[in-house]
CSV table of C-alpha atoms and ligand atoms in Angstrom, one decimal:
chain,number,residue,atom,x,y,z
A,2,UNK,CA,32.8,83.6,-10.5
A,3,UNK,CA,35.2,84.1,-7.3
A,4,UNK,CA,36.2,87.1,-7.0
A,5,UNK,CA,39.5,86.2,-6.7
A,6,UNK,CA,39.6,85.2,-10.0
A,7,UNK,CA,37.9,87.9,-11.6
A,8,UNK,CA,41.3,90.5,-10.2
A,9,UNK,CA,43.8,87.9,-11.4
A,10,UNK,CA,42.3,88.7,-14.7
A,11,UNK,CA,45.2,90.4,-17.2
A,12,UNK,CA,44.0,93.7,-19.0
A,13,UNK,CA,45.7,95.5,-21.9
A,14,UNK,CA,44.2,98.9,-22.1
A,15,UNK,CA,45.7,100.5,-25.7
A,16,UNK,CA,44.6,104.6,-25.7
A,17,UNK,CA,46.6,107.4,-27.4
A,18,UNK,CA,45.5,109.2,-24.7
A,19,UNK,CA,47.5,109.3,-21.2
A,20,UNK,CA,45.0,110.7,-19.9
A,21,UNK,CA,42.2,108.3,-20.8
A,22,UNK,CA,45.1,105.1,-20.0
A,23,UNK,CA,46.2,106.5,-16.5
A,24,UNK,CA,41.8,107.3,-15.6
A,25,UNK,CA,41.5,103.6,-16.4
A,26,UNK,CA,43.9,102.5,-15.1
A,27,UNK,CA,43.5,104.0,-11.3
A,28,UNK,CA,39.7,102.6,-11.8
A,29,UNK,CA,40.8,99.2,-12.3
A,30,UNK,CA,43.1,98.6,-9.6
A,31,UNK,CA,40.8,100.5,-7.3
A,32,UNK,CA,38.5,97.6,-7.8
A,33,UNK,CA,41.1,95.3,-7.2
A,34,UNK,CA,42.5,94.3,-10.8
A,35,UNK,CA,46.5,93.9,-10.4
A,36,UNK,CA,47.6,92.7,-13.6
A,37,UNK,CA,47.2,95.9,-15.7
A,38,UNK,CA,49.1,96.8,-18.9
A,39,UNK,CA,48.9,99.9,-20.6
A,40,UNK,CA,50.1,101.6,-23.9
A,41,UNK,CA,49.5,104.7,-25.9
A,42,UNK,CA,51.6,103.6,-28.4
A,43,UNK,CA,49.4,101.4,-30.6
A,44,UNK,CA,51.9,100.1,-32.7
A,45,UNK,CA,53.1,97.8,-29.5
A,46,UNK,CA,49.9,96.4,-29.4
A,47,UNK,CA,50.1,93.4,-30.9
A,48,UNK,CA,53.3,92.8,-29.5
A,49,UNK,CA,52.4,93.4,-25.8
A,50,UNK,CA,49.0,91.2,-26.8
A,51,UNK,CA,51.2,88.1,-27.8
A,52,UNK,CA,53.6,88.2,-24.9
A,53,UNK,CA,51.2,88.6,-21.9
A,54,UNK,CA,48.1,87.1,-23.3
A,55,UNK,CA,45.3,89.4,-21.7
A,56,UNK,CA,42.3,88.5,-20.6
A,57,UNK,CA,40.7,91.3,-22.1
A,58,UNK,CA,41.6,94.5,-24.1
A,59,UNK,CA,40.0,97.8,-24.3
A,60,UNK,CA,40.9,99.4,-27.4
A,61,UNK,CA,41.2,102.8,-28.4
A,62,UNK,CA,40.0,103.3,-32.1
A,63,UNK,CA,41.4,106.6,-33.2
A,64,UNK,CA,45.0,106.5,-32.7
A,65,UNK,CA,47.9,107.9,-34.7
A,66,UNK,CA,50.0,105.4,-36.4
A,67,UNK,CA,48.2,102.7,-36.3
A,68,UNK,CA,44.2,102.4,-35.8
A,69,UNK,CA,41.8,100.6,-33.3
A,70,UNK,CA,40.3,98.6,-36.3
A,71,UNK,CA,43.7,97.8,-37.8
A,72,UNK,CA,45.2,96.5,-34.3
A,73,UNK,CA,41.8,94.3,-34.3
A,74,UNK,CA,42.8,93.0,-37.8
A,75,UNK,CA,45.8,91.8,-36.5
A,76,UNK,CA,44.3,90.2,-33.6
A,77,UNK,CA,42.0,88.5,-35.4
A,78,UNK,CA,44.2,85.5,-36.7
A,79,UNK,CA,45.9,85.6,-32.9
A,80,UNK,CA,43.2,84.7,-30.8
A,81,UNK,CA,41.8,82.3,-33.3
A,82,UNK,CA,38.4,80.0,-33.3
A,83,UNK,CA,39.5,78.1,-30.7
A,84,UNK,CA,39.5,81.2,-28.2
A,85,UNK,CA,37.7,84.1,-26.5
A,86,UNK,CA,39.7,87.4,-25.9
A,87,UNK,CA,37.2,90.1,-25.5
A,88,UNK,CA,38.1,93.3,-26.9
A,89,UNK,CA,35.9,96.6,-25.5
A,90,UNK,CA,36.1,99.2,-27.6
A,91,UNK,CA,36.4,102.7,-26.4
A,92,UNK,CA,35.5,105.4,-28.6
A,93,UNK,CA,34.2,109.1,-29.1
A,94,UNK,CA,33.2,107.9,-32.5
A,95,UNK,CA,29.3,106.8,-32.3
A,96,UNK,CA,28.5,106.4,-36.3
A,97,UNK,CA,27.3,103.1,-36.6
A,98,UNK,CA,29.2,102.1,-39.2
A,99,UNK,CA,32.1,102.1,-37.1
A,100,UNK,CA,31.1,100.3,-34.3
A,101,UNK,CA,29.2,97.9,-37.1
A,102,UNK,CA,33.1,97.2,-38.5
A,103,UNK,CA,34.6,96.9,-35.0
A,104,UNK,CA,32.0,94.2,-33.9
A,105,UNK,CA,32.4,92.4,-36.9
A,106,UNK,CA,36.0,92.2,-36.9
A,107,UNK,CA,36.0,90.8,-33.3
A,108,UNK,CA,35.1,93.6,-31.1
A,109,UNK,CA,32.6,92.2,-27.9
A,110,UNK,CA,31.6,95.6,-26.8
A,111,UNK,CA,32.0,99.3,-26.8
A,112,UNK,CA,32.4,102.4,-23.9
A,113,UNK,CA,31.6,105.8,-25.3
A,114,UNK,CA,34.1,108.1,-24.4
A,115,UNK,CA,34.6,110.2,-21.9
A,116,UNK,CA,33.1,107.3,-20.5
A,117,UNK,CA,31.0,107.0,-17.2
A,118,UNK,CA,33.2,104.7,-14.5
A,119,UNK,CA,30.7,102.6,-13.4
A,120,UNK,CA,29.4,101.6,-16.4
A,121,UNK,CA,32.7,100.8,-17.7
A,122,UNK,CA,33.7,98.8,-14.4
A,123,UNK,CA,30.2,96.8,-14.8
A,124,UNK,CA,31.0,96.1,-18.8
A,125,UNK,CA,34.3,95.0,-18.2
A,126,UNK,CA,33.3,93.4,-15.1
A,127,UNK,CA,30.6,91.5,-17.6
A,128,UNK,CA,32.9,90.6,-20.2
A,129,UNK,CA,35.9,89.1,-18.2
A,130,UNK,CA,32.7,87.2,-16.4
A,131,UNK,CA,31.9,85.1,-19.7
A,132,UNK,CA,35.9,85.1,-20.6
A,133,UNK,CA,36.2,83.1,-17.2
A,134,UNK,CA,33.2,80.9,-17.8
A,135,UNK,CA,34.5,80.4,-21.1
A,136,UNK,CA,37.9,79.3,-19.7
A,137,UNK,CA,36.1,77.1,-16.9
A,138,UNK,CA,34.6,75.4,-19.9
A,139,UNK,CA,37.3,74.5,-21.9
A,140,UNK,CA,39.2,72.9,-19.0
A,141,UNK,CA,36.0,71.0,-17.9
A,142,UNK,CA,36.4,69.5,-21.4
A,143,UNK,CA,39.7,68.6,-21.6
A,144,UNK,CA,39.3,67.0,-18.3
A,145,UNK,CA,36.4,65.5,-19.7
A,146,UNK,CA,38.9,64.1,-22.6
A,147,UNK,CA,41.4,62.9,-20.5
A,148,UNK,CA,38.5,60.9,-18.5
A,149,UNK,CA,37.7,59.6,-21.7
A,150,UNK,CA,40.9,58.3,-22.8
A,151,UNK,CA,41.8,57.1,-19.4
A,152,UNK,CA,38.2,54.8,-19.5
A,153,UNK,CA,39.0,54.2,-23.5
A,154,UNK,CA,42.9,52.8,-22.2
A,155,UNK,CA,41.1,50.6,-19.3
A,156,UNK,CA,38.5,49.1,-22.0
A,157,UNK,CA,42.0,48.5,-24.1
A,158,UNK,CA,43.6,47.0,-21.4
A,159,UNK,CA,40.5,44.7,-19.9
A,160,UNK,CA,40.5,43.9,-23.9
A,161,UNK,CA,43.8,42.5,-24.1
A,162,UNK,CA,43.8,40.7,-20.6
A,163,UNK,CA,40.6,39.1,-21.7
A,164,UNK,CA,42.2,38.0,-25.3
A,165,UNK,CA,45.5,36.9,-23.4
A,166,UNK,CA,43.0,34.5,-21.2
A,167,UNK,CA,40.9,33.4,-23.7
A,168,UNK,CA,44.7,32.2,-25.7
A,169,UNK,CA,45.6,30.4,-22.8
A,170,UNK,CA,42.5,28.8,-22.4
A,171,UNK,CA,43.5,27.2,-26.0
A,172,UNK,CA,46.9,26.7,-24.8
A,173,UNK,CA,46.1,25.5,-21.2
A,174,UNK,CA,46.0,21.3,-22.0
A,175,UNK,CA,49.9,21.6,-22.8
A,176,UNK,CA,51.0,25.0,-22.1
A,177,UNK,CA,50.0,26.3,-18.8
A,178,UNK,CA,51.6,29.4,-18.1
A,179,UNK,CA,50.3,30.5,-21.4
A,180,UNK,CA,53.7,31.7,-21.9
A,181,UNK,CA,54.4,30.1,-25.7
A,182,UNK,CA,51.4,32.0,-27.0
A,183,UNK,CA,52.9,35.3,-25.1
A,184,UNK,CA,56.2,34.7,-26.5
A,185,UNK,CA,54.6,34.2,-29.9
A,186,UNK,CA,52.9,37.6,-29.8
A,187,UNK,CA,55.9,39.3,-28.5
A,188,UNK,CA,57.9,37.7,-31.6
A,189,UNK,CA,55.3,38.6,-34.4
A,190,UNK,CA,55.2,41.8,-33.1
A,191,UNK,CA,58.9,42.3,-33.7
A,192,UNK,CA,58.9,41.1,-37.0
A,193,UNK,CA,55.8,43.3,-37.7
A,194,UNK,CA,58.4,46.2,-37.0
A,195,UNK,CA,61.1,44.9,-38.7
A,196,UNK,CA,58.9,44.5,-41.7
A,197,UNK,CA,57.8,48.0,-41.6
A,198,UNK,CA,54.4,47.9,-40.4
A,199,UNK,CA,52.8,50.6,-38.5
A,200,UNK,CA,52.7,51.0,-34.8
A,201,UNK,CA,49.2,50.6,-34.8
A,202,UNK,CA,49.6,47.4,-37.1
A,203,UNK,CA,52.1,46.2,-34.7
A,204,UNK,CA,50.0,46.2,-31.4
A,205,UNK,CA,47.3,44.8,-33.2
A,206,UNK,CA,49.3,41.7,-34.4
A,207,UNK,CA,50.9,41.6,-30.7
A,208,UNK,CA,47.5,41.3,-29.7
A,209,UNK,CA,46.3,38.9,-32.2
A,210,UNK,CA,49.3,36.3,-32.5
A,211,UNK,CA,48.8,34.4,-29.4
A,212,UNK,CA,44.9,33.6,-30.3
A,213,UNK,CA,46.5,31.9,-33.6
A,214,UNK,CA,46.1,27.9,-31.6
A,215,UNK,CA,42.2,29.0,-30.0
A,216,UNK,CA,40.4,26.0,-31.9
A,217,UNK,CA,42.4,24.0,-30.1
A,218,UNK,CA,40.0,23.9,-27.8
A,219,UNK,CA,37.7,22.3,-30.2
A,220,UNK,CA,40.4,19.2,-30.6
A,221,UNK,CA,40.0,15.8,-28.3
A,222,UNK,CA,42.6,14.9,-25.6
A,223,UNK,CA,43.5,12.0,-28.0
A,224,UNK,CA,44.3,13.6,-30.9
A,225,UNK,CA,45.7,16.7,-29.3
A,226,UNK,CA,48.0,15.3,-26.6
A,227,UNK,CA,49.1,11.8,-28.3
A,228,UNK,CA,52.2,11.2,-27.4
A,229,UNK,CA,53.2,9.6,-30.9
A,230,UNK,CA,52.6,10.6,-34.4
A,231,UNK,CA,49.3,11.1,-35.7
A,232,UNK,CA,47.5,8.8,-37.9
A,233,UNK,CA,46.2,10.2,-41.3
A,234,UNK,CA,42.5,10.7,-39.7
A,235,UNK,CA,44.0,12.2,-37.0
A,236,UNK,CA,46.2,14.7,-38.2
A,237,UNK,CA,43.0,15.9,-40.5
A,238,UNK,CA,40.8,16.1,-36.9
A,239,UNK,CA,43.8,18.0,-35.8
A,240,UNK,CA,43.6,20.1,-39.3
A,241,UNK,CA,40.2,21.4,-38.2
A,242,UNK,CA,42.1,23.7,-35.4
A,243,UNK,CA,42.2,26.2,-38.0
A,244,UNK,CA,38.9,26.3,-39.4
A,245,UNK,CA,37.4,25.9,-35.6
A,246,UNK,CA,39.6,29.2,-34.3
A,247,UNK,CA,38.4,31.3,-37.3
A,248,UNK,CA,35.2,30.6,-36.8
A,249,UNK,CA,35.1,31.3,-32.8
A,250,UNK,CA,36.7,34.5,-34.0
A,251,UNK,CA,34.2,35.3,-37.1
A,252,UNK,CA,31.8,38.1,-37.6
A,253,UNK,CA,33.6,40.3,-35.0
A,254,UNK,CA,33.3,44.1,-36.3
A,255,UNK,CA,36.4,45.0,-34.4
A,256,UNK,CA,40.0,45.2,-36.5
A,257,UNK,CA,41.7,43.2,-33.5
A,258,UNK,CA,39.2,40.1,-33.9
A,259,UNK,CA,39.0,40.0,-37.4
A,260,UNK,CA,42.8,39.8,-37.9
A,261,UNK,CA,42.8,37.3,-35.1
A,262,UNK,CA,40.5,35.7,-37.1
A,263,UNK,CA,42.0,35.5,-40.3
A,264,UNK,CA,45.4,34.4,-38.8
A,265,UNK,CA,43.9,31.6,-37.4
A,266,UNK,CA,42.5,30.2,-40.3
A,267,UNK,CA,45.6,30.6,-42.5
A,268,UNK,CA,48.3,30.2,-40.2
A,269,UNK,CA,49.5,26.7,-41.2
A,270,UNK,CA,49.7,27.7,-44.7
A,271,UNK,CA,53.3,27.4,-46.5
A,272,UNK,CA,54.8,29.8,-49.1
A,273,UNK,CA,54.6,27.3,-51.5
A,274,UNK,CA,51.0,26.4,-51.4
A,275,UNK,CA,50.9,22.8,-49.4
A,276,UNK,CA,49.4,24.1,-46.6
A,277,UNK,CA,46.3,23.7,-45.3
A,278,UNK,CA,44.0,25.4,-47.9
A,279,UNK,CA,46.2,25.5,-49.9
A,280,UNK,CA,46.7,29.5,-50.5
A,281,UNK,CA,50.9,30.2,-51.4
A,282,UNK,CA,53.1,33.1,-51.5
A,283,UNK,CA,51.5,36.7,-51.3
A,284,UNK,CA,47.7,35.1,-50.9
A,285,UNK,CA,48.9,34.2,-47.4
A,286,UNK,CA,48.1,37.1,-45.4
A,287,UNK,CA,51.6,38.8,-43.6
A,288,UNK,CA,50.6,38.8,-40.5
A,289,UNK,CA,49.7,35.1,-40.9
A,290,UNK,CA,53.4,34.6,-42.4
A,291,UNK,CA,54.6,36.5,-39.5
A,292,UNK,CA,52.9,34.4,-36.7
A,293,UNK,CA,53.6,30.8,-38.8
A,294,UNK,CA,57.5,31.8,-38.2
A,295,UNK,CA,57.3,32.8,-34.7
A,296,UNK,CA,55.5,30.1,-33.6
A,297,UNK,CA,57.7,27.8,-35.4
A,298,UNK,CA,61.2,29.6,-33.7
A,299,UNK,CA,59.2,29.4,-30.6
A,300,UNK,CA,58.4,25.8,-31.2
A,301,UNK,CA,62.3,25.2,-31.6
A,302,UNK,CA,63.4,27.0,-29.8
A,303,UNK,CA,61.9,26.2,-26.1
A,304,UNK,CA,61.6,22.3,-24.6
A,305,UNK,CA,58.6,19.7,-25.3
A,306,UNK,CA,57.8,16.6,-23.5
A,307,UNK,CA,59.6,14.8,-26.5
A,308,UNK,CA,62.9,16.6,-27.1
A,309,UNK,CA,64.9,19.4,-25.6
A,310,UNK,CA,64.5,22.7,-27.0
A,311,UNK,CA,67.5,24.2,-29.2
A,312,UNK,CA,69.7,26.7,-29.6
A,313,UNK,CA,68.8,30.1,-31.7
A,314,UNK,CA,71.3,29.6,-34.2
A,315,UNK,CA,69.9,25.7,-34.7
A,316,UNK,CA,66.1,27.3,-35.3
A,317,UNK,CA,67.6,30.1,-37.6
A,318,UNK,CA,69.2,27.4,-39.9
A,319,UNK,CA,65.5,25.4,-39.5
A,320,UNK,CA,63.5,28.4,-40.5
A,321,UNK,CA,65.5,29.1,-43.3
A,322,UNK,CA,66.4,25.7,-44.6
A,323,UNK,CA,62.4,25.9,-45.2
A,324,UNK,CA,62.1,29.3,-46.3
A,325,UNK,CA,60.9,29.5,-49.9
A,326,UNK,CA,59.3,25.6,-48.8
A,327,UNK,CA,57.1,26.4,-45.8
A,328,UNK,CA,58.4,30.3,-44.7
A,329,UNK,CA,58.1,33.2,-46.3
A,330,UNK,CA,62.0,34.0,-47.2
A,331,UNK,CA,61.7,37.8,-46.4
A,332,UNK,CA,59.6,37.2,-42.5
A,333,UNK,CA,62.9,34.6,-42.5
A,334,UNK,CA,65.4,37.1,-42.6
A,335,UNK,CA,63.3,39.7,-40.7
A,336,UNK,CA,63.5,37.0,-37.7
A,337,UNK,CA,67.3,36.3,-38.1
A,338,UNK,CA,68.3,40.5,-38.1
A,339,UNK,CA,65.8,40.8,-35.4
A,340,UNK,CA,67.5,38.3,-33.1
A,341,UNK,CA,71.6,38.9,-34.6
A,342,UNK,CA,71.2,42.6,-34.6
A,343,UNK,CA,68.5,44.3,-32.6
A,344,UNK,CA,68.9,41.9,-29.8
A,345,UNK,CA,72.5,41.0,-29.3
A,346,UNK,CA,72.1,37.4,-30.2
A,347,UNK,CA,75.1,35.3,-28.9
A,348,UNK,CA,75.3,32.1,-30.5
A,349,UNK,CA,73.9,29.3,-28.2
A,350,UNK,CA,72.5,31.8,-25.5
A,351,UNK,CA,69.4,30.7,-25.8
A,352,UNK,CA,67.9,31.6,-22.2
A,353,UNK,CA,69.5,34.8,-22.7
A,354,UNK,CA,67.2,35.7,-25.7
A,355,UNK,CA,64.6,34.6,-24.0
A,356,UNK,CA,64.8,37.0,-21.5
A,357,UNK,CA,66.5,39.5,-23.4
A,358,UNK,CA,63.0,39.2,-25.6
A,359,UNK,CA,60.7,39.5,-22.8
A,360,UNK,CA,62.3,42.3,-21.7
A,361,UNK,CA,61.9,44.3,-25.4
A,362,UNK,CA,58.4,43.2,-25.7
A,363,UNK,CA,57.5,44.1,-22.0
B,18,LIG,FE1,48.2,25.9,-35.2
């Protein structure tokens, strides 16, 4: 322990006696200790404990007013579990049933008075030792804890990078920035909000939006990037995007995956069952409802080879034109107060809420 240290420490000596305060006192200070409080008024105890926070008290246990053992009752509960305040007692009284009570009410220790100096410099000396080691300890943890959650934040991040790569990977053949799948998350993530989902549900649907397209992958040039409309057989290879993204995402044990997962297998159902698999209405999951009606803004909303993209107001009247049909009415109305409301919307500004979005979500 550096020396230094061990005089910085702060020491409440409570004593009836001013003669027995002012002995200590001088002893201390002659071995370098500078932050000394003392009392012989035992009723301020408590008082003068809470406000400077000693490293260490030495306790008188007969006092008038109040006693040693009742100021270490009320102590007790103010130092708490998650602490280590020494307490010497010093005391003429040697019947063992007192110093018994003292120790098991929180006492560390005990100087028999009148009390040699040397042996009371080495015990306090000893005991302010294991308060300091006992303080070194504690902060090694919680820098040990803040390592932790900085390497636990790192592992989130590399996460999501690798999740955002692996969505554009799907989206690479006709989106190349991998911005549409960004947008997407951005979007459901808002609506998750709006809905009233928790914060953590929120990230995690942020996360797991943009992965909604991944068995794309799994989809031939021909059918996937013909110009025209798709035969019958085609649009049922094209169907299998679905079913091929859930299963690339199955048999994760992490939340993230999982609801990836099970948005990409439902997210071309419709509220009214003619989806896909045919699931309707509440069987849908939300999140799946969510991401189904930001994609489909998205969609809209931004340019394709075939057409230009259009305005917000033209994909709000889309989306709910369908709702009830293909959107779940209530993710609907979430998307229109999200982008009237929260986000300024000004009818036919449609690069405006595009940044404007980016900007929230980022
Ligand atoms: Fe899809």
């Amino acid at each position: 322990m550096p020396a230094r240290l061990m005089t910085e420490a702060r020491i409440l000596v409570v004593d009836d006696q001013e003669s027995n305060v002012q002995l200590l006192d001088r002893l201390l200070r002659m071995k370098g200790y500078a932050h000394i409080e003392t009392l012989t008024d035992s009723r301020q105890a408590v008082d003068r404990f809470v406000a400077t926070r000693p490293d260490l008290v030495c306790l008188d246990l007969r006092m008038p007013h109040m006693s040693g053992l009742e100021v270490l009752e009320e102590l007790q509960p103010l130092i708490g579990a998650g602490d280590y305040v020494p307490i010497l007692i010093l005391t003429a009284d040697t019947a063992p049933e007192t110093k018994q009570m003292a120790l098991s009410m929180g006492a560390k220790d005990f100087l028999n008075k009148p009390f040699d100096a040397v042996e009371a410099l080495l015990r306090i000396h000893n005991l302010l030792e294991t308060r300091f080691l006992y303080l070194e300890l504690r902060a090694q943890n919680e820098r040990l804890d803040q390592k932790v959650r900085e390497r636990t934040r790192e592992l989130e991040e590399a996460q999501h990078e690798i999740l955002a790569r692996l969505a554009l990977a799907a989206e690479y053949r006709d989106d190349q920035t991998g911005e549409h799948t960004r947008r997407v998350g951005h979007l459901a993530a808002l609506l998750a909000r709006e809905l009233g989902l928790t914060d953590a549900e929120v990230e995690l649907i942020r996360q797991a939006a943009p992965l909604h397209d991944i068995g794309k992958i799994g989809i031939p040039d021909a059918v996937l990037m013909k110009p025209g409309r798709l035969t019958a057989a085609e649009f049922e290879v094209m169907k299998t995007h679905a079913e091929i993204g859930a299963r690339l995402l199955s048999g994760s044990r992490f939340p993230l995956l999982r609801l990836a997962q099970e948005i990409a297998r439902t997210h071309h159902e419709w509220w009214n069952g003619n989806g896909y698999l045919g699931l309707a209405g509440e069987q849908i999951p939300l999140a799946s409802r969510i991401v189904t009606v930001a994609d489909t803004f998205d969609a809209i909303t931004h340019d394709r080879p075939y057409r230009a993209g259009r305005s917000i107001r033209a994909a709000i009247d889309e989306l709910r034109r369908e709702a009830d049909r293909q959107f779940d009415p209530t993710v609907v109305e979430a998307i229109a107060r999200v982008l009237e409301t929260e986000m300024g919307f000004d009818e036919g500004g449609r690069e405006e809420i595009a940044d404007c979005r980016l900007t929230i979500a980022d």
